[in-house]
Amino acid sequence: MDTTHNKFIGTKQKALSINLDPHIYGSFAEIGAGQDVAAHFFKAGAAAGTIAKTMSAYDMAFSDAIYGVQQVKRYVSEQRLMSMLTHEYDLLIERLQQKRGDASTFFAFADTFSSLNYHKTNEGHGWMGVRYQQEPNGEFHDVVLHVKLLDNDNGLQHSAVGILGVNLVYACFNYHESPAVFLLSLLDDLSRDRIQIDMIRFEGPGFSKVDNRLMSLHLVKYGLSDAAVFGPDGKNLQPSEVLYKKHIMIVRGRFRPLINVHMDMINTGVERFMQEPDVDNEKVIVVTELTLQALKERGADDTAEINEKDFLDRVDILCSVGQTVLISNFHEYYKLVAYLSKITSLKMGVVLGYPNLEFIFNEEHYKYLQGGILEAFATLFSRKVKLFIYPTLGRGVVYDSKKFSPPPHLIDLFEYLIANDKIEDIKNYNVNNLHVQTDKVLELVKENAPGWEEYVPEKVAATIKERSLFGFAVKE
């Protein structure tokens, strides 16, 4: 078994290696644009040793007849993929277990994809997964992922799916003991400008030590995706599935830890956002965002490592209070808005502290753009977006947008945004929270200093104590 990732193993070599392994045996089922994976194994040679069956359910009626009518009426969906994996794997066990079960590690590969249409009016994407045994007669394991196809050509998108499918099957049997290597190997013979993997999930006894929340972080950290999402239960989610046609209310922070002022930002921001006349309250989803930069120690450079334990501590806290969490590589707000605008056309709200208003108007952040701050603002404010500014206390003064003084040449731009209802102050905040600083609370938690609990929500305090988060230690 390979223990290191050799990037020089090409697609054909991987397919042939699988074909020549006498223990690996399974089936392929591909829907829609995913028609190229099994072909790689046939073309590599010796496929009879690996492939029990291949099938293509291109027609929707045939797909329904084989895999059942789904509650979700989308053929490119996780639900459809899981139906395919379950059906094909169960058939393998039913028909071949008695004959060759003692000598085989069975697998079922499935995918369902939509590629560019003729007029190129859609975005290619799809689901891919493998259900397989890591040893003969063993329990099954699932690896499921969602892929965005970025090539501007239908044929190239089909080709990318084929290569990715081979990489996935090979990784399942060769890299399952090293999830980081597993993830990186998925891009072999591909590039980050061809595909993005924005959700991956590992399940099964052999993955008992794999934390799927860390896998979300790694997708963004390794550049396989710009963003990843997981829910209050900690399960990885596909961003579009969660955020599609929603009014997204996003709150960015370090949340180290989540303190009362954060909850006040969230609650007051959501309350104000839901009062907007063009917001349907039934379609509002609140998202707390952690950026890669926020996960690094303050002042660290881009090469600094992210403390994974610290990351999971923050996630545990956010999930404990029912938050949906977005991890992103969007340092600038306009990039975040551009990303979310591809998922929803409905109005969005962004809650940010006063210092981030200063950040947004700092032209240094846009000097790499040909159009500078105007180009960034065209993206940030041309959509249905509104910024809600939460005040900051400094030297006894409460700072909000009325206290903000942009550079003289940007004053008219700032006043234009105020006049057109793009920026608004949050007014119903709890003034008692403003004097509390997150870093100070973190120190109190680590020291288990008397009274630290009063600065955080009750449930957060209980979670910190129960799980010994953020360096909290019970005093002897």
CSV table of C-alpha atoms in Angstrom, one decimal:
chain,number,residue,atom,x,y,z
A,1,MET,CA,0.0,0.0,0.0
A,2,ASP,CA,1.3,3.5,-0.9
A,3,THR,CA,2.1,5.5,2.2
A,4,THR,CA,3.1,8.7,0.5
A,5,HIS,CA,1.5,10.7,-2.3
A,6,ASN,CA,3.4,10.3,-5.6
A,7,LYS,CA,2.1,13.0,-7.9
A,8,PHE,CA,3.8,11.3,-10.9
A,9,ILE,CA,1.3,8.4,-10.8
A,10,GLY,CA,-0.9,9.2,-13.9
A,11,THR,CA,-4.5,8.3,-14.5
A,12,LYS,CA,-3.7,5.3,-16.7
A,13,GLN,CA,-1.2,3.9,-14.2
A,14,LYS,CA,-3.7,4.3,-11.4
A,15,ALA,CA,-6.4,2.5,-13.4
A,16,LEU,CA,-4.1,-0.3,-14.4
A,17,SER,CA,-2.8,-0.7,-10.8
A,18,ILE,CA,-6.4,-1.2,-9.6
A,19,ASN,CA,-7.1,-3.6,-12.5
A,20,LEU,CA,-4.1,-5.7,-11.7
A,21,ASP,CA,-5.0,-6.0,-8.0
A,22,PRO,CA,-6.7,-9.4,-7.8
A,23,HIS,CA,-8.6,-8.5,-4.6
A,24,ILE,CA,-10.4,-5.3,-5.9
A,25,TYR,CA,-13.7,-6.0,-7.6
A,26,GLY,CA,-16.7,-3.9,-8.2
A,27,SER,CA,-19.1,-1.9,-10.4
A,28,PHE,CA,-19.5,1.5,-11.9
A,29,ALA,CA,-22.8,3.4,-12.3
A,30,GLU,CA,-22.7,6.8,-14.0
A,31,ILE,CA,-25.5,9.3,-14.7
A,32,GLY,CA,-25.5,12.4,-17.0
A,33,ALA,CA,-22.1,13.9,-17.7
A,34,GLY,CA,-20.3,11.3,-15.6
A,35,GLN,CA,-19.6,8.8,-18.4
A,36,ASP,CA,-15.8,8.7,-18.5
A,37,VAL,CA,-14.7,7.0,-15.3
A,38,ALA,CA,-15.3,3.3,-16.2
A,39,ALA,CA,-13.8,4.0,-19.6
A,40,HIS,CA,-10.4,4.8,-18.1
A,41,PHE,CA,-10.4,1.3,-16.5
A,42,PHE,CA,-11.4,-0.4,-19.7
A,43,LYS,CA,-8.7,1.5,-21.7
A,44,ALA,CA,-6.0,0.8,-19.1
A,45,GLY,CA,-6.2,-3.0,-19.8
A,46,ALA,CA,-6.9,-6.0,-17.6
A,47,ALA,CA,-10.3,-4.6,-16.7
A,48,ALA,CA,-11.9,-8.0,-16.4
A,49,GLY,CA,-10.1,-8.5,-13.1
A,50,THR,CA,-11.8,-5.4,-11.6
A,51,ILE,CA,-15.1,-4.6,-13.2
A,52,ALA,CA,-18.1,-6.7,-12.5
A,53,LYS,CA,-20.5,-4.3,-14.2
A,54,THR,CA,-20.8,-0.9,-15.7
A,55,MET,CA,-24.0,0.9,-16.4
A,56,SER,CA,-25.3,4.3,-17.5
A,57,ALA,CA,-28.7,5.6,-16.6
A,58,TYR,CA,-28.7,8.6,-18.8
A,59,ASP,CA,-32.5,8.8,-19.2
A,60,MET,CA,-34.4,10.1,-16.2
A,61,ALA,CA,-37.2,7.5,-16.5
A,62,PHE,CA,-34.6,4.6,-16.5
A,63,SER,CA,-32.8,6.2,-13.5
A,64,ASP,CA,-36.1,6.3,-11.6
A,65,ALA,CA,-36.9,2.7,-12.5
A,66,ILE,CA,-33.5,1.5,-11.2
A,67,TYR,CA,-32.9,3.7,-8.2
A,68,GLY,CA,-36.4,4.8,-7.2
A,69,VAL,CA,-38.2,8.1,-7.4
A,70,GLN,CA,-36.5,10.5,-5.0
A,71,GLN,CA,-38.2,13.0,-2.7
A,72,VAL,CA,-35.8,15.6,-4.0
A,73,LYS,CA,-36.6,16.0,-7.7
A,74,ARG,CA,-33.0,16.5,-8.8
A,75,TYR,CA,-31.0,13.9,-10.6
A,76,VAL,CA,-27.8,15.6,-9.7
A,77,SER,CA,-28.1,15.4,-5.9
A,78,GLU,CA,-26.5,13.7,-2.9
A,79,GLN,CA,-29.8,11.8,-2.4
A,80,ARG,CA,-29.6,10.3,-5.9
A,81,LEU,CA,-25.9,9.4,-5.4
A,82,MET,CA,-26.6,7.6,-2.2
A,83,SER,CA,-29.4,5.6,-3.8
A,84,MET,CA,-27.0,4.6,-6.5
A,85,LEU,CA,-24.3,3.5,-4.1
A,86,THR,CA,-26.7,1.5,-1.9
A,87,HIS,CA,-28.4,-0.2,-4.9
A,88,GLU,CA,-25.1,-1.2,-6.7
A,89,TYR,CA,-23.2,-2.2,-3.6
A,90,ASP,CA,-26.1,-4.4,-2.3
A,91,LEU,CA,-26.3,-6.1,-5.7
A,92,LEU,CA,-22.6,-6.9,-5.5
A,93,ILE,CA,-22.9,-8.5,-2.0
A,94,GLU,CA,-26.1,-10.3,-3.0
A,95,ARG,CA,-24.7,-11.9,-6.1
A,96,LEU,CA,-21.0,-12.3,-5.4
A,97,GLN,CA,-20.4,-12.5,-1.7
A,98,GLN,CA,-20.8,-16.3,-1.5
A,99,LYS,CA,-18.7,-16.9,-4.6
A,100,ARG,CA,-15.7,-14.7,-4.0
A,101,GLY,CA,-16.3,-12.7,-0.8
A,102,ASP,CA,-13.4,-14.3,1.1
A,103,ALA,CA,-10.9,-13.1,-1.5
A,104,SER,CA,-12.4,-9.8,-2.6
A,105,THR,CA,-12.7,-6.2,-1.4
A,106,PHE,CA,-15.9,-5.1,-3.1
A,107,PHE,CA,-16.6,-1.6,-4.2
A,108,ALA,CA,-19.4,0.3,-6.0
A,109,PHE,CA,-18.5,3.6,-7.7
A,110,ALA,CA,-21.3,6.0,-8.6
A,111,ASP,CA,-21.6,9.6,-10.0
A,112,THR,CA,-24.3,11.9,-11.2
A,113,PHE,CA,-23.2,15.1,-13.1
A,114,SER,CA,-24.5,18.0,-15.0
A,115,SER,CA,-22.0,19.6,-17.4
A,116,LEU,CA,-22.3,22.8,-19.5
A,117,ASN,CA,-25.3,22.9,-21.8
A,118,TYR,CA,-25.0,23.9,-25.5
A,119,HIS,CA,-25.6,27.6,-24.7
A,120,LYS,CA,-23.3,27.5,-21.6
A,121,THR,CA,-26.0,29.1,-19.4
A,122,ASN,CA,-25.4,26.7,-16.5
A,123,GLU,CA,-22.6,25.7,-14.2
A,124,GLY,CA,-21.2,22.2,-14.3
A,125,HIS,CA,-21.3,20.2,-11.1
A,126,GLY,CA,-22.0,16.8,-9.6
A,127,TRP,CA,-21.7,14.2,-6.9
A,128,MET,CA,-19.3,11.3,-6.8
A,129,GLY,CA,-18.8,8.5,-4.3
A,130,VAL,CA,-17.4,5.1,-3.6
A,131,ARG,CA,-18.8,2.5,-1.2
A,132,TYR,CA,-16.2,-0.1,-0.6
A,133,GLN,CA,-14.5,-2.7,1.8
A,134,GLN,CA,-11.1,-2.1,3.1
A,135,GLU,CA,-10.7,-5.9,3.7
A,136,PRO,CA,-12.5,-9.0,2.5
A,137,ASN,CA,-15.8,-9.6,4.3
A,138,GLY,CA,-15.4,-6.2,6.0
A,139,GLU,CA,-17.9,-3.5,6.7
A,140,PHE,CA,-18.4,-0.9,4.0
A,141,HIS,CA,-17.0,2.6,4.0
A,142,ASP,CA,-18.3,5.6,2.1
A,143,VAL,CA,-16.3,8.5,0.6
A,144,VAL,CA,-18.7,11.1,-1.0
A,145,LEU,CA,-17.8,14.4,-2.5
A,146,HIS,CA,-19.3,17.3,-4.5
A,147,VAL,CA,-17.5,18.8,-7.4
A,148,LYS,CA,-17.8,22.1,-9.3
A,149,LEU,CA,-16.6,21.8,-12.9
A,150,LEU,CA,-14.8,25.0,-14.0
A,151,ASP,CA,-13.7,24.2,-17.6
A,152,ASN,CA,-15.5,26.3,-20.2
A,153,ASP,CA,-16.0,23.3,-22.5
A,154,ASN,CA,-18.3,20.4,-22.2
A,155,GLY,CA,-15.8,17.8,-23.4
A,156,LEU,CA,-13.1,19.1,-20.9
A,157,GLN,CA,-15.6,18.8,-18.1
A,158,HIS,CA,-16.4,15.2,-19.0
A,159,SER,CA,-12.7,14.5,-19.1
A,160,ALA,CA,-12.2,16.1,-15.6
A,161,VAL,CA,-14.9,13.9,-14.2
A,162,GLY,CA,-13.2,10.8,-15.6
A,163,ILE,CA,-9.8,11.6,-14.2
A,164,LEU,CA,-11.2,12.6,-10.8
A,165,GLY,CA,-13.2,9.3,-10.6
A,166,VAL,CA,-10.0,7.3,-11.2
A,167,ASN,CA,-8.2,9.3,-8.5
A,168,LEU,CA,-11.0,8.7,-6.1
A,169,VAL,CA,-11.1,5.0,-6.5
A,170,TYR,CA,-7.3,4.8,-6.3
A,171,ALA,CA,-7.2,6.9,-3.2
A,172,CYS,CA,-9.9,4.8,-1.4
A,173,PHE,CA,-7.7,1.7,-1.7
A,174,ASN,CA,-4.3,3.3,-1.3
A,175,TYR,CA,-4.5,6.5,0.8
A,176,HIS,CA,-7.4,5.8,3.2
A,177,GLU,CA,-4.9,5.8,6.2
A,178,SER,CA,-3.8,9.4,5.3
A,179,PRO,CA,-6.7,11.7,4.7
A,180,ALA,CA,-4.5,14.7,3.8
A,181,VAL,CA,-2.7,12.7,1.1
A,182,PHE,CA,-6.1,11.3,0.0
A,183,LEU,CA,-7.4,14.9,-0.6
A,184,LEU,CA,-4.3,16.1,-2.4
A,185,SER,CA,-4.2,13.1,-4.7
A,186,LEU,CA,-7.7,13.9,-6.0
A,187,LEU,CA,-6.1,16.7,-8.1
A,188,ASP,CA,-3.5,14.4,-9.8
A,189,ASP,CA,-3.6,15.1,-13.6
A,190,LEU,CA,-6.0,17.9,-12.9
A,191,SER,CA,-5.6,21.5,-11.6
A,192,ARG,CA,-7.4,23.9,-9.3
A,193,ASP,CA,-8.6,25.9,-12.2
A,194,ARG,CA,-10.5,22.9,-13.6
A,195,ILE,CA,-12.4,21.6,-10.6
A,196,GLN,CA,-13.3,22.6,-7.0
A,197,ILE,CA,-14.3,20.0,-4.4
A,198,ASP,CA,-16.5,21.9,-1.9
A,199,MET,CA,-17.7,19.0,0.2
A,200,ILE,CA,-16.2,15.6,1.1
A,201,ARG,CA,-17.4,13.1,3.7
A,202,PHE,CA,-15.6,10.0,5.1
A,203,GLU,CA,-17.8,7.3,6.8
A,204,GLY,CA,-17.1,3.8,8.1
A,205,PRO,CA,-15.1,2.1,10.9
A,206,GLY,CA,-11.8,2.6,9.1
A,207,PHE,CA,-12.4,6.3,9.2
A,208,SER,CA,-13.3,6.5,12.9
A,209,LYS,CA,-10.4,8.8,13.5
A,210,VAL,CA,-11.2,11.1,10.6
A,211,ASP,CA,-13.0,14.4,11.7
A,212,ASN,CA,-15.0,15.5,8.7
A,213,ARG,CA,-14.9,19.1,10.0
A,214,LEU,CA,-11.2,19.0,9.6
A,215,MET,CA,-11.7,17.7,6.1
A,216,SER,CA,-13.8,20.8,5.4
A,217,LEU,CA,-10.9,23.0,6.7
A,218,HIS,CA,-8.4,21.1,4.6
A,219,LEU,CA,-10.4,21.5,1.4
A,220,VAL,CA,-10.0,25.3,1.8
A,221,LYS,CA,-6.5,25.1,3.2
A,222,TYR,CA,-5.2,23.0,0.3
A,223,GLY,CA,-7.0,25.1,-2.3
A,224,LEU,CA,-9.4,22.4,-3.4
A,225,SER,CA,-12.2,24.9,-2.7
A,226,ASP,CA,-12.7,28.5,-1.8
A,227,ALA,CA,-15.3,27.6,0.9
A,228,ALA,CA,-16.8,24.8,2.8
A,229,VAL,CA,-19.9,24.5,5.1
A,230,PHE,CA,-21.0,22.3,7.9
A,231,GLY,CA,-24.1,22.4,10.0
A,232,PRO,CA,-24.9,22.7,13.8
A,233,ASP,CA,-24.5,18.9,14.0
A,234,GLY,CA,-20.9,19.2,12.7
A,235,LYS,CA,-21.8,17.3,9.4
A,236,ASN,CA,-20.3,18.6,6.2
A,237,LEU,CA,-22.8,20.2,3.9
A,238,GLN,CA,-22.6,21.2,0.2
A,239,PRO,CA,-22.9,25.0,0.2
A,240,SER,CA,-25.4,25.3,-2.7
A,241,GLU,CA,-27.7,22.7,-1.1
A,242,VAL,CA,-27.9,24.8,2.1
A,243,LEU,CA,-27.8,28.3,0.8
A,244,TYR,CA,-29.6,28.1,-2.5
A,245,LYS,CA,-32.5,30.7,-2.8
A,246,LYS,CA,-31.9,31.9,0.8
A,247,HIS,CA,-31.5,35.3,2.3
A,248,ILE,CA,-28.0,34.8,3.7
A,249,MET,CA,-27.1,36.7,6.9
A,250,ILE,CA,-23.4,36.3,7.5
A,251,VAL,CA,-21.3,37.2,10.5
A,252,ARG,CA,-17.5,37.0,10.3
A,253,GLY,CA,-15.4,36.6,13.3
A,254,ARG,CA,-12.5,34.9,15.1
A,255,PHE,CA,-14.9,33.5,17.7
A,256,ARG,CA,-12.0,32.6,20.0
A,257,PRO,CA,-14.1,32.0,22.0
A,258,LEU,CA,-17.7,33.1,21.2
A,259,ILE,CA,-18.6,35.7,23.7
A,260,ASN,CA,-21.7,37.7,24.6
A,261,VAL,CA,-20.9,40.5,22.2
A,262,HIS,CA,-20.8,38.0,19.3
A,263,MET,CA,-24.2,36.7,20.2
A,264,ASP,CA,-25.5,40.3,20.4
A,265,MET,CA,-24.0,41.0,17.0
A,266,ILE,CA,-25.8,38.0,15.5
A,267,ASN,CA,-29.1,38.5,17.3
A,268,THR,CA,-29.4,42.3,16.7
A,269,GLY,CA,-28.1,41.9,13.1
A,270,VAL,CA,-30.6,39.2,12.2
A,271,GLU,CA,-33.4,41.2,13.9
A,272,ARG,CA,-32.7,44.3,11.8
A,273,PHE,CA,-32.1,42.3,8.6
A,274,MET,CA,-35.5,40.6,9.0
A,275,GLN,CA,-37.2,44.0,9.1
A,276,GLU,CA,-36.0,44.8,5.6
A,277,PRO,CA,-39.0,45.1,3.3
A,278,ASP,CA,-37.5,42.8,0.6
A,279,VAL,CA,-36.5,40.0,3.0
A,280,ASP,CA,-38.7,36.9,3.3
A,281,ASN,CA,-38.2,35.8,7.0
A,282,GLU,CA,-39.1,32.2,6.1
A,283,LYS,CA,-36.0,32.1,3.8
A,284,VAL,CA,-33.4,33.6,6.1
A,285,ILE,CA,-30.3,31.5,7.0
A,286,VAL,CA,-27.7,32.7,9.5
A,287,VAL,CA,-24.1,31.8,8.8
A,288,THR,CA,-21.0,32.4,10.9
A,289,GLU,CA,-17.8,32.6,8.9
A,290,LEU,CA,-14.3,31.7,9.8
A,291,THR,CA,-11.6,32.7,7.3
A,292,LEU,CA,-8.2,31.0,7.0
A,293,GLN,CA,-6.6,34.3,8.1
A,294,ALA,CA,-8.8,34.4,11.2
A,295,LEU,CA,-7.7,30.8,12.1
A,296,LYS,CA,-4.0,31.9,12.2
A,297,GLU,CA,-2.5,33.6,15.1
A,298,ARG,CA,-2.7,37.4,15.0
A,299,GLY,CA,0.3,38.8,13.2
A,300,ALA,CA,1.3,35.5,11.7
A,301,ASP,CA,2.4,35.4,8.0
A,302,ASP,CA,0.8,33.4,5.3
A,303,THR,CA,3.1,30.4,6.0
A,304,ALA,CA,1.9,30.0,9.5
A,305,GLU,CA,0.2,26.7,10.3
A,306,ILE,CA,-3.4,26.6,11.6
A,307,ASN,CA,-3.9,25.0,15.0
A,308,GLU,CA,-6.4,22.3,14.2
A,309,LYS,CA,-7.3,21.8,17.9
A,310,ASP,CA,-8.0,25.5,18.2
A,311,PHE,CA,-10.1,25.3,15.0
A,312,LEU,CA,-12.2,22.4,16.4
A,313,ASP,CA,-12.7,24.3,19.7
A,314,ARG,CA,-14.2,27.2,17.9
A,315,VAL,CA,-16.4,24.9,15.8
A,316,ASP,CA,-17.6,23.0,18.9
A,317,ILE,CA,-18.6,26.3,20.4
A,318,LEU,CA,-20.4,27.6,17.3
A,319,CYS,CA,-22.2,24.3,16.8
A,320,SER,CA,-23.3,24.2,20.5
A,321,VAL,CA,-25.3,27.4,19.9
A,322,GLY,CA,-26.9,26.1,16.7
A,323,GLN,CA,-24.7,27.9,14.1
A,324,THR,CA,-24.1,26.9,10.5
A,325,VAL,CA,-20.4,27.5,9.9
A,326,LEU,CA,-18.7,28.6,6.7
A,327,ILE,CA,-14.9,28.3,6.3
A,328,SER,CA,-13.5,30.5,3.5
A,329,ASN,CA,-10.4,31.8,1.9
A,330,PHE,CA,-12.1,35.2,1.3
A,331,HIS,CA,-10.1,37.8,3.1
A,332,GLU,CA,-11.8,40.6,1.3
A,333,TYR,CA,-15.6,41.0,1.8
A,334,TYR,CA,-16.3,41.6,-1.9
A,335,LYS,CA,-14.9,38.1,-2.7
A,336,LEU,CA,-17.3,36.6,-0.1
A,337,VAL,CA,-20.3,38.4,-1.6
A,338,ALA,CA,-19.3,37.4,-5.2
A,339,TYR,CA,-19.2,33.7,-4.1
A,340,LEU,CA,-22.5,33.8,-2.3
A,341,SER,CA,-24.1,35.7,-5.2
A,342,LYS,CA,-23.5,32.7,-7.4
A,343,ILE,CA,-25.6,30.6,-5.0
A,344,THR,CA,-28.5,33.0,-4.3
A,345,SER,CA,-30.1,36.0,-6.0
A,346,LEU,CA,-31.9,37.0,-2.8
A,347,LYS,CA,-30.9,39.9,-0.6
A,348,MET,CA,-28.0,39.3,1.7
A,349,GLY,CA,-26.9,40.9,5.0
A,350,VAL,CA,-23.4,41.2,6.4
A,351,VAL,CA,-22.9,42.0,10.1
A,352,LEU,CA,-19.5,43.5,10.8
A,353,GLY,CA,-17.8,45.4,13.6
A,354,TYR,CA,-16.7,49.0,13.2
A,355,PRO,CA,-13.0,48.1,12.6
A,356,ASN,CA,-14.1,46.0,9.5
A,357,LEU,CA,-15.7,49.1,8.1
A,358,GLU,CA,-12.3,50.7,8.2
A,359,PHE,CA,-10.8,47.6,6.6
A,360,ILE,CA,-13.3,47.8,3.7
A,361,PHE,CA,-12.4,51.4,2.9
A,362,ASN,CA,-8.6,50.7,3.1
A,363,GLU,CA,-7.5,50.9,-0.6
A,364,GLU,CA,-4.4,48.8,0.2
A,365,HIS,CA,-6.5,45.7,0.1
A,366,TYR,CA,-7.5,46.4,-3.6
A,367,LYS,CA,-4.2,47.6,-5.1
A,368,TYR,CA,-3.9,44.3,-7.1
A,369,LEU,CA,-7.2,45.1,-8.8
A,370,GLN,CA,-7.0,47.1,-12.1
A,371,GLY,CA,-10.0,49.1,-11.0
A,372,GLY,CA,-8.9,49.4,-7.4
A,373,ILE,CA,-11.5,50.0,-4.7
A,374,LEU,CA,-14.2,50.9,-7.3
A,375,GLU,CA,-13.9,47.5,-8.9
A,376,ALA,CA,-14.2,45.8,-5.5
A,377,PHE,CA,-17.2,48.0,-4.5
A,378,ALA,CA,-18.9,47.3,-7.8
A,379,THR,CA,-18.9,43.6,-6.7
A,380,LEU,CA,-19.6,44.2,-3.1
A,381,PHE,CA,-22.4,46.7,-3.4
A,382,SER,CA,-23.9,46.1,-6.8
A,383,ARG,CA,-25.6,43.0,-5.5
A,384,LYS,CA,-28.6,43.0,-3.1
A,385,VAL,CA,-26.3,43.4,-0.1
A,386,LYS,CA,-26.5,45.5,3.0
A,387,LEU,CA,-23.9,46.0,5.6
A,388,PHE,CA,-24.9,46.3,9.3
A,389,ILE,CA,-22.3,47.9,11.4
A,390,TYR,CA,-22.0,46.9,15.0
A,391,PRO,CA,-20.3,49.6,17.1
A,392,THR,CA,-17.0,49.5,18.9
A,393,LEU,CA,-15.9,51.2,22.1
A,394,GLY,CA,-12.6,53.0,22.1
A,395,ARG,CA,-11.3,55.4,24.7
A,396,GLY,CA,-14.8,55.9,26.1
A,397,VAL,CA,-16.3,56.7,22.7
A,398,VAL,CA,-18.8,54.5,20.8
A,399,TYR,CA,-17.7,54.3,17.2
A,400,ASP,CA,-20.2,53.6,14.4
A,401,SER,CA,-20.7,54.7,10.8
A,402,LYS,CA,-21.5,58.3,11.9
A,403,LYS,CA,-18.0,58.5,13.5
A,404,PHE,CA,-16.3,57.0,10.5
A,405,SER,CA,-14.0,59.3,8.5
A,406,PRO,CA,-12.9,57.8,5.2
A,407,PRO,CA,-10.1,59.4,3.3
A,408,PRO,CA,-11.2,62.7,1.8
A,409,HIS,CA,-11.4,61.4,-1.8
A,410,LEU,CA,-13.7,58.6,-0.7
A,411,ILE,CA,-16.1,60.7,1.4
A,412,ASP,CA,-18.6,61.1,-1.5
A,413,LEU,CA,-18.5,57.3,-2.2
A,414,PHE,CA,-19.2,56.6,1.5
A,415,GLU,CA,-22.1,59.1,1.6
A,416,TYR,CA,-23.5,57.6,-1.6
A,417,LEU,CA,-23.6,54.2,0.0
A,418,ILE,CA,-25.3,55.6,3.2
A,419,ALA,CA,-27.9,57.5,1.1
A,420,ASN,CA,-28.7,54.4,-0.9
A,421,ASP,CA,-29.3,52.2,2.1
A,422,LYS,CA,-26.2,50.0,1.6
A,423,ILE,CA,-24.8,50.6,5.1
A,424,GLU,CA,-26.7,51.0,8.3
A,425,ASP,CA,-25.8,51.1,12.0
A,426,ILE,CA,-27.1,48.5,14.5
A,427,LYS,CA,-28.7,50.6,17.2
A,428,ASN,CA,-30.4,48.1,19.6
A,429,TYR,CA,-27.1,46.7,20.8
A,430,ASN,CA,-26.3,45.9,24.4
A,431,VAL,CA,-23.9,48.7,25.5
A,432,ASN,CA,-22.7,46.6,28.5
A,433,ASN,CA,-21.0,44.2,26.1
A,434,LEU,CA,-18.8,46.8,24.3
A,435,HIS,CA,-16.1,47.0,26.9
A,436,VAL,CA,-15.4,43.2,26.7
A,437,GLN,CA,-12.5,42.1,24.5
A,438,THR,CA,-12.3,38.5,23.1
A,439,ASP,CA,-8.6,38.1,23.8
A,440,LYS,CA,-9.1,39.1,27.4
A,441,VAL,CA,-11.9,36.6,27.8
A,442,LEU,CA,-9.6,33.9,26.3
A,443,GLU,CA,-7.0,34.6,28.9
A,444,LEU,CA,-9.6,34.4,31.7
A,445,VAL,CA,-10.8,31.0,30.3
A,446,LYS,CA,-7.2,29.6,30.2
A,447,GLU,CA,-6.6,30.7,33.7
A,448,ASN,CA,-10.0,29.6,34.8
A,449,ALA,CA,-10.3,32.9,36.5
A,450,PRO,CA,-13.3,33.5,38.8
A,451,GLY,CA,-16.3,35.0,36.9
A,452,TRP,CA,-15.2,34.4,33.3
A,453,GLU,CA,-18.5,32.7,32.7
A,454,GLU,CA,-20.4,36.0,32.8
A,455,TYR,CA,-18.7,37.1,29.5
A,456,VAL,CA,-20.0,34.2,27.4
A,457,PRO,CA,-23.4,32.6,26.8
A,458,GLU,CA,-24.4,30.0,29.4
A,459,LYS,CA,-24.3,27.2,26.9
A,460,VAL,CA,-20.8,28.2,25.7
A,461,ALA,CA,-19.5,28.2,29.3
A,462,ALA,CA,-20.9,24.7,29.8
A,463,THR,CA,-19.4,23.4,26.6
A,464,ILE,CA,-15.9,24.9,27.4
A,465,LYS,CA,-16.0,23.2,30.8
A,466,GLU,CA,-17.3,19.9,29.6
A,467,ARG,CA,-14.8,19.6,26.7
A,468,SER,CA,-11.9,21.6,28.2
A,469,LEU,CA,-11.8,23.9,25.2
A,470,PHE,CA,-9.3,26.8,24.6
A,471,GLY,CA,-6.9,25.5,27.2
A,472,PHE,CA,-9.4,25.5,30.0
A,473,ALA,CA,-8.2,23.3,32.9
A,474,VAL,CA,-10.1,22.5,36.1
A,475,LYS,CA,-8.2,23.8,39.1
A,476,GLU,CA,-6.9,21.2,41.5
